[in-house]
One Martini backbone bead per residue (centre of mass of N, CA, C, O) as a GRO file, in nm:
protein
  304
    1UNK     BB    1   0.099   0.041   0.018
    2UNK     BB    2   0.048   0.355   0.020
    3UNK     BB    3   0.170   0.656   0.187
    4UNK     BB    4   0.034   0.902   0.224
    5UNK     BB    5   0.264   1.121   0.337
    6UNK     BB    6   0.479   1.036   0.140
    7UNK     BB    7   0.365   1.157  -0.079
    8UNK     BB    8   0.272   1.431   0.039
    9UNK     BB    9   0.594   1.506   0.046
   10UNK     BB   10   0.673   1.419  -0.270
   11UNK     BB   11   0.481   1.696  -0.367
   12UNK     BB   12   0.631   1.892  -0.188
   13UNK     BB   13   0.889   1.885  -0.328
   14UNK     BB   14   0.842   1.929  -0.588
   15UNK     BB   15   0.707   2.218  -0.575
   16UNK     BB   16   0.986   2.350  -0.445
   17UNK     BB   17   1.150   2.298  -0.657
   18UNK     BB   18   0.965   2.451  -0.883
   19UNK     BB   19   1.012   2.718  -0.728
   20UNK     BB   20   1.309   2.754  -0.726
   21UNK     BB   21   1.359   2.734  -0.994
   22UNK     BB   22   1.171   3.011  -1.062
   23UNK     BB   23   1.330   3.195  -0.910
   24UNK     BB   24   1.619   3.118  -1.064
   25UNK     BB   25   1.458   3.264  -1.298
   26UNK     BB   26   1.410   3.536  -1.223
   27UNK     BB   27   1.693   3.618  -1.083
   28UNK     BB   28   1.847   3.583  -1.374
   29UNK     BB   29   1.620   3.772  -1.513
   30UNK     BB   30   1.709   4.051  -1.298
   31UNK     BB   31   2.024   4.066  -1.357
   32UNK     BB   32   2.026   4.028  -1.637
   33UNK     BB   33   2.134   4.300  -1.880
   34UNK     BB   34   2.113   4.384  -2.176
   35UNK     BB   35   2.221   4.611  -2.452
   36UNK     BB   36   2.186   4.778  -2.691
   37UNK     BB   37   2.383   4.990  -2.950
   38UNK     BB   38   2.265   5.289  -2.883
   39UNK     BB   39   2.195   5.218  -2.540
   40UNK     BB   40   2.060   5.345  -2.253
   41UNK     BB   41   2.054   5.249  -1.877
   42UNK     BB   42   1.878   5.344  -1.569
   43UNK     BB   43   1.971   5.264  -1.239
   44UNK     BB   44   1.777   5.186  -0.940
   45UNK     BB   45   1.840   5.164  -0.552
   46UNK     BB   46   1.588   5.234  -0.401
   47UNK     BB   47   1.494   5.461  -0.566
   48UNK     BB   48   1.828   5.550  -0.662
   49UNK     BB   49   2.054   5.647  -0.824
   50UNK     BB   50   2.346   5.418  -0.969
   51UNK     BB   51   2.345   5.372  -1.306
   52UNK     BB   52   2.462   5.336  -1.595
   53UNK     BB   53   2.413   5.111  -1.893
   54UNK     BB   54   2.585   4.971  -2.112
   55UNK     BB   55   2.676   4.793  -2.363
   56UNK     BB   56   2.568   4.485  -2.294
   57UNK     BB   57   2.643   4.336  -2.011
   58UNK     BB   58   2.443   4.346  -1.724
   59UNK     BB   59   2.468   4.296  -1.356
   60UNK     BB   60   2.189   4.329  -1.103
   61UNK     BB   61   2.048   4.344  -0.845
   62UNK     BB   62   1.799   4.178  -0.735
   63UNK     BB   63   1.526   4.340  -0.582
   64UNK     BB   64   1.711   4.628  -0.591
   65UNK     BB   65   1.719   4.682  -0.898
   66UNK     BB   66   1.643   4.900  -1.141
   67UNK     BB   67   1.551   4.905  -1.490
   68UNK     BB   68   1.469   5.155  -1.719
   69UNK     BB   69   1.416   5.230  -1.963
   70UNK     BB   70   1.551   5.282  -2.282
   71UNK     BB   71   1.771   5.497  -2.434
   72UNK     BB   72   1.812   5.703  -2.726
   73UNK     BB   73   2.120   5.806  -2.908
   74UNK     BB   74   2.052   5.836  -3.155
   75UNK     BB   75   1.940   6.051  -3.358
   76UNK     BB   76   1.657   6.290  -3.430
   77UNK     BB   77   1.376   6.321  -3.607
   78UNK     BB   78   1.143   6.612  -3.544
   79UNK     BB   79   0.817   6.713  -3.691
   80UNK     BB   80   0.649   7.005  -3.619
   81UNK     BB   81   0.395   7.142  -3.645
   82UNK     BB   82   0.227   7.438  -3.732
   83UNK     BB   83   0.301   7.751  -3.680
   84UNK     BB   84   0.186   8.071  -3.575
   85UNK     BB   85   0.347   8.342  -3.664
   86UNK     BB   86   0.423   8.687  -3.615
   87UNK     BB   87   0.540   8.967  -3.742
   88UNK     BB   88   0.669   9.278  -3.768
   89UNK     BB   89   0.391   9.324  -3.969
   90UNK     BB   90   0.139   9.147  -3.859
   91UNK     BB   91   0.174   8.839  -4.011
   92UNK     BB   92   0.054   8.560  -4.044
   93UNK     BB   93   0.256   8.233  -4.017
   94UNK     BB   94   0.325   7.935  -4.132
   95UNK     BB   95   0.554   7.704  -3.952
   96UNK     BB   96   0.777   7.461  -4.015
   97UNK     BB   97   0.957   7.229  -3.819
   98UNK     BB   98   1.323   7.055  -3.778
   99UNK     BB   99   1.468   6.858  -3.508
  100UNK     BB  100   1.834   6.736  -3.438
  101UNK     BB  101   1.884   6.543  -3.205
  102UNK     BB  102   2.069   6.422  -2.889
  103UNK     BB  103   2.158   6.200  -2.659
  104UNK     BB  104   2.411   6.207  -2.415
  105UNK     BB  105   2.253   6.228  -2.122
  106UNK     BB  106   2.064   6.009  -1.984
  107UNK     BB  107   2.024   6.111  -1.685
  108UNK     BB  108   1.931   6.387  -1.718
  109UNK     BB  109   1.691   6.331  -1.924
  110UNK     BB  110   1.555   6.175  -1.684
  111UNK     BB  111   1.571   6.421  -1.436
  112UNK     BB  112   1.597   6.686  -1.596
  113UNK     BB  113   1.332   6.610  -1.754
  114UNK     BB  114   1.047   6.500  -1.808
  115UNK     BB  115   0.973   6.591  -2.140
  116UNK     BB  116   1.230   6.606  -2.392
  117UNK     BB  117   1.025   6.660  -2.624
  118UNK     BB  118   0.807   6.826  -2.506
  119UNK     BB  119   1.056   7.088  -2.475
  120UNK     BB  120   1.133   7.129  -2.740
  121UNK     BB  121   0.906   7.226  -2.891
  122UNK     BB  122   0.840   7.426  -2.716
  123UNK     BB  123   1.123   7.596  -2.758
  124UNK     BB  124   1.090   7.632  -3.083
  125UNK     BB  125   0.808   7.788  -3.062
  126UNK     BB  126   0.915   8.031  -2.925
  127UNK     BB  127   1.188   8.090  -3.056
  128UNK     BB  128   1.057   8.165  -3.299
  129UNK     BB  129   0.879   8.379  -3.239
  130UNK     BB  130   1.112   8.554  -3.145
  131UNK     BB  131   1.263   8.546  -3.409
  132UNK     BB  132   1.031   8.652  -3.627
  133UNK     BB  133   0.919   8.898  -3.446
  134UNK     BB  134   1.181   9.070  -3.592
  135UNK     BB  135   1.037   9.018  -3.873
  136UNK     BB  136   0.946   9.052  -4.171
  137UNK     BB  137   0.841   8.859  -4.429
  138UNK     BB  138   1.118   8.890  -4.645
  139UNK     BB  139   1.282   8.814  -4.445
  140UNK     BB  140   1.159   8.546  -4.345
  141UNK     BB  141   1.189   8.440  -4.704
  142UNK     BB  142   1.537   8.478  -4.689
  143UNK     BB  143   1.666   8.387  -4.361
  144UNK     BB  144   1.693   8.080  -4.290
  145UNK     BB  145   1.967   8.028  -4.207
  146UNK     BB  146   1.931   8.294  -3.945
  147UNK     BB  147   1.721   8.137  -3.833
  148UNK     BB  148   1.850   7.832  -3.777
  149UNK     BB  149   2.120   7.967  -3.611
  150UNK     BB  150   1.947   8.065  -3.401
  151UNK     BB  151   1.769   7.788  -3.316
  152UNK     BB  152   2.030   7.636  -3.208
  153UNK     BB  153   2.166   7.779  -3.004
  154UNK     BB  154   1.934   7.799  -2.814
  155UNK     BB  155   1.875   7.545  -2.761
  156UNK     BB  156   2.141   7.422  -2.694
  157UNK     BB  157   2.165   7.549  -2.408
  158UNK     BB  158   1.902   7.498  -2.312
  159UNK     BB  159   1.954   7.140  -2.351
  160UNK     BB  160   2.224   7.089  -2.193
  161UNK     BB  161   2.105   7.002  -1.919
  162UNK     BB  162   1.930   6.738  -2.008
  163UNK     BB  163   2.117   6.588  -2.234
  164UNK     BB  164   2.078   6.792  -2.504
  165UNK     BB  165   2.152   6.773  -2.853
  166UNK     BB  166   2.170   7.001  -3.099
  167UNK     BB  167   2.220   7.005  -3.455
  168UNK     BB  168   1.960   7.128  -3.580
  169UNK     BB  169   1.770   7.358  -3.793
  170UNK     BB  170   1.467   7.336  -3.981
  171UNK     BB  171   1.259   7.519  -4.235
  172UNK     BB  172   1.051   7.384  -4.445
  173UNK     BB  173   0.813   7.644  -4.399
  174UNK     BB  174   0.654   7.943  -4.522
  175UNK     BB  175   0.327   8.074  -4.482
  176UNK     BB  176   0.122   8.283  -4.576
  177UNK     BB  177  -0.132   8.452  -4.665
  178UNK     BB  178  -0.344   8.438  -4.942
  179UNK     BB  179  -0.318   8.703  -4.999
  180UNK     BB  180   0.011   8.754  -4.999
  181UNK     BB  181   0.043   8.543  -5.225
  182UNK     BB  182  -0.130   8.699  -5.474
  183UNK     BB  183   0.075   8.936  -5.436
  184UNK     BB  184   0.330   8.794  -5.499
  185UNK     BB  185   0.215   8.648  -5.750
  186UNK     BB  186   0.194   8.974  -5.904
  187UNK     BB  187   0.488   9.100  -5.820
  188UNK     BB  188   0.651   8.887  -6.006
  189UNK     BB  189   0.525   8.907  -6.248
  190UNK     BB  190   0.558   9.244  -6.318
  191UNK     BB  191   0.884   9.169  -6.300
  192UNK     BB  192   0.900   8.952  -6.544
  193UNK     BB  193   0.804   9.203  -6.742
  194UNK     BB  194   0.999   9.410  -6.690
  195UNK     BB  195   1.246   9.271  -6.783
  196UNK     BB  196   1.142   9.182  -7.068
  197UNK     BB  197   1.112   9.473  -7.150
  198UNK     BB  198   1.398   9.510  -7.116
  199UNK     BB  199   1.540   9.315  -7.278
  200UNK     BB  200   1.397   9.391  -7.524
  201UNK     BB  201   1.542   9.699  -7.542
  202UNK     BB  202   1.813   9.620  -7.546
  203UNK     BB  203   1.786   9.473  -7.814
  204UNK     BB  204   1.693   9.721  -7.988
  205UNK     BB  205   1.938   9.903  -7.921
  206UNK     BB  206   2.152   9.690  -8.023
  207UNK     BB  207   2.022   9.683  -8.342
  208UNK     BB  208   2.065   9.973  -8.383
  209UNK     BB  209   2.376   9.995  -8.321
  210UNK     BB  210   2.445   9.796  -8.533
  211UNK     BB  211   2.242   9.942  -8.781
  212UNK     BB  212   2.443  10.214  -8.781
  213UNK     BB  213   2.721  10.116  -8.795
  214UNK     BB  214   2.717   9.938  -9.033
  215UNK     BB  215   2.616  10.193  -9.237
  216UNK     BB  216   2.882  10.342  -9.183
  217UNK     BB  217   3.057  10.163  -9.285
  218UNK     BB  218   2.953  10.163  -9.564
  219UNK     BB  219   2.980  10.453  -9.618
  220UNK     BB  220   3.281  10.457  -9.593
  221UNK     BB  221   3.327  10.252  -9.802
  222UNK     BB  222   3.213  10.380 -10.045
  223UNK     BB  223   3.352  10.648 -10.034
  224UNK     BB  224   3.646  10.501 -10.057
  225UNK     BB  225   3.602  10.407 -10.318
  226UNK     BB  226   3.545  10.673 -10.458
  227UNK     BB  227   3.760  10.795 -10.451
  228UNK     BB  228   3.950  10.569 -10.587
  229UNK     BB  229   3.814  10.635 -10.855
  230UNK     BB  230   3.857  10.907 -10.909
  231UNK     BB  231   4.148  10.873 -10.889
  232UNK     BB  232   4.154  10.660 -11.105
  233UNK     BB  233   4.065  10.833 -11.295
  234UNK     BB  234   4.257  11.063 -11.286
  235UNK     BB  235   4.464  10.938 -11.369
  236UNK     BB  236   4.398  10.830 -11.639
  237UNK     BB  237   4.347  11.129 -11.758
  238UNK     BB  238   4.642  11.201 -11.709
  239UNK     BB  239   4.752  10.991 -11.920
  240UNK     BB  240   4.638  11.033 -12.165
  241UNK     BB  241   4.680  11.312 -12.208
  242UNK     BB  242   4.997  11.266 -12.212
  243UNK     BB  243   4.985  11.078 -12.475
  244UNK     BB  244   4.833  11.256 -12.663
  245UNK     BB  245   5.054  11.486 -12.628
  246UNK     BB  246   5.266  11.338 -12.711
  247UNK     BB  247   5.178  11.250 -12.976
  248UNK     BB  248   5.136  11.543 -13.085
  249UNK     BB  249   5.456  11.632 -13.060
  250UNK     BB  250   5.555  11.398 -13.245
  251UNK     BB  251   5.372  11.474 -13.530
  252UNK     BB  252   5.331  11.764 -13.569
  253UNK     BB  253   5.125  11.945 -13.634
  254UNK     BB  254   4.930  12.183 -13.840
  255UNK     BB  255   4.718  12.411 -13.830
  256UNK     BB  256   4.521  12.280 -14.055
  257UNK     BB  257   4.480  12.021 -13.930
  258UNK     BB  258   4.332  12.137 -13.608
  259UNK     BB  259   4.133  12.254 -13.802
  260UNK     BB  260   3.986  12.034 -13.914
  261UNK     BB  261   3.936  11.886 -13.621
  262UNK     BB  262   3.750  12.121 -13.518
  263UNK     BB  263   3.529  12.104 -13.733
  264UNK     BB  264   3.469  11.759 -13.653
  265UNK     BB  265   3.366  11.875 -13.325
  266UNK     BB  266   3.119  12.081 -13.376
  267UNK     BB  267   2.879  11.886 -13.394
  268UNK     BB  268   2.893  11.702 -13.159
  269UNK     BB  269   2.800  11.928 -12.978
  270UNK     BB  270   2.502  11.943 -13.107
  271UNK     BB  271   2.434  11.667 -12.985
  272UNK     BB  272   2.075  11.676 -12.912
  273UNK     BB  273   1.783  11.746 -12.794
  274UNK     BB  274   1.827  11.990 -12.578
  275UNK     BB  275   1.961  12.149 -12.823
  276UNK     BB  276   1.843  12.487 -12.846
  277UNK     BB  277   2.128  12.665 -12.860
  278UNK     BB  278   2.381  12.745 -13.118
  279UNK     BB  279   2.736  12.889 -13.019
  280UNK     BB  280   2.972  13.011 -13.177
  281UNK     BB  281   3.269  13.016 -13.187
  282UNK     BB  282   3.565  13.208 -13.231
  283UNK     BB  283   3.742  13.012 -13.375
  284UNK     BB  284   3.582  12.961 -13.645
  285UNK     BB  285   3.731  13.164 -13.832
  286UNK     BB  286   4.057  13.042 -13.725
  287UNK     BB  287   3.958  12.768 -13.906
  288UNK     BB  288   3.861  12.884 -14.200
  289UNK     BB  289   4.144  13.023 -14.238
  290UNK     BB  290   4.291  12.806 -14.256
  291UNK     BB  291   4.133  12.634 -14.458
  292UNK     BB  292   4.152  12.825 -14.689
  293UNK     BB  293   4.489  12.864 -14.718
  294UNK     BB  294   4.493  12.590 -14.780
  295UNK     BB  295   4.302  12.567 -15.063
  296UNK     BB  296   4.460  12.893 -15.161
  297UNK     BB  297   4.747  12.806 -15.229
  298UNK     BB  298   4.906  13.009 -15.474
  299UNK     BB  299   4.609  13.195 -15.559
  300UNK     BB  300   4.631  13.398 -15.375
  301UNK     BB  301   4.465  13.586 -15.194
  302UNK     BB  302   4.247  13.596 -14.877
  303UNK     BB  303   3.956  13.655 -14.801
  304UNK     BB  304   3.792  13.808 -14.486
   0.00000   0.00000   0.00000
């Protein structure tokens, strides 16, 4: 027969083993704590911060330490809804930003500031408001360069004793009121016909000194030509005299011959339809007394 008391004896140490093997599997999952890369972990016992817990393997006293959430160490880039900020002239834009921060210091994020996201959030739109309500609007959709690196000194100032580091401030976005986006892109408009018209008439302008230059030389080198033609016309006309003059010297012509050419070019003066009135010349007489003393040599004078 079993014995009922050794059974259940036998019943009670199974039970306690099972317990104990659970205990030492809760204490050595309680003990041991793994971090992965790139993450921290803040260590607090008996509720008080104890040590910061690197990447790797790390043992913990059991039911005495707590280790709380793991915080992220990597670069953070965290995009804020549109803000409405008033600038210095009235008028309302909405601005979207992007600030890429990063922890630095586990412990400081962890104690030194309750939500260290949304602290970051209120001081840039503050900060933003700020810095923009001492610009126009003109200022502010020209100056984002000087709008991001005053909003990242600040914060970065500011989240420094959080154990948070700000590496940059980007502004997205900054739309003005409809009406004003209106009035822009009519004044744009207007710009870009202004210039259209400027460049036109500048076209214009020079298309007209380039075809009064052409003229100009045109003209330049035309009377050039002419004037060399005359030259040459000269030239020609002065050898030619001097040819004829030569000829006639050579031939030595005496005066009937002379007198009888003198006469065969009589006619051609008076050639042409124009010529309604021709007067002898003076010469004609002592051209006439030539040909005829020419003619009645030797036969008596010759009447006058």
């Amino acid at each position: 027969m079993i014995d009922p008391a050794g059974f259940i004896g036998q019943i009670f140490v199974v039970i306690l083993l099972v317990i104990l093997a659970i205990f030492v599997l809760v204490t050595l999952f309680r003990a041991i704590r793994i971090v992965p890369q790139a993450r921290a972990g803040v260590v607090e016992r008996l509720g008080k911060y104890r040590k910061t817990l690197l990447p790797g393997l790390n043992i913990l006293v059991p039911f005495i330490d707590r280790m709380l959430p793991l915080i992220d160490l990597r670069e953070q880039v965290v995009s804020f809804p549109p803000q409405p900020v008033i600038t210095e002239d009235n008028l309302v834009v909405s601005i979207d930003t992007v600030v890429f921060f990063q922890v630095t210091d586990a412990r400081a994020a962890t104690y030194e500031i309750g939500n260290y996201l949304g602290a970051v959030e209120q001081l840039t739109t503050t900060t933003l408001r700020n810095v923009v309500g001492g610009l126009n609007l003109e200022q502010a959709l020209t100056s984002r360069d000087n709008i991001n690196s005053q909003l990242r000194v600040v914060l970065d100032e500011a989240t420094g004793k959080w154990g948070i580091r700000v590496g940059r401030v980007e502004l997205k976005a900054i739309d003005p009121p409809l009406s004003i986006q209106d009035s822009m892109e009519k004044q744009m408009r207007a710009e870009r016909d202004r210039r259209a018209q400027i460049l036109t008439a500048e076209g214009t302008k020079q298309a007209a000194i380039l075809e009064a230059e052409g003229s100009r030389q045109a003209a330049i080198l035309e009377a050039e030509g002419e004037a060399k033609a005359a030259v040459l016309r000269a030239d020609g006309e002065a050898a030619a005299i001097k040819t004829v003059f030569a000829a006639i010297h050579e031939g030595d012509p005496d005066p009937k011959l002379l007198a009888y050419q003198y006469l065969q070019t009589l006619p051609k003066i008076a050639e042409g339809d124009s010529n309604k009135m021709w007067i002898i010349p003076s010469e004609l007489t002592e051209a006439l007394k030539g040909i005829g003393e020419g003619f009645f040599s030797g036969k008596g004078p010759v009447a006058r």
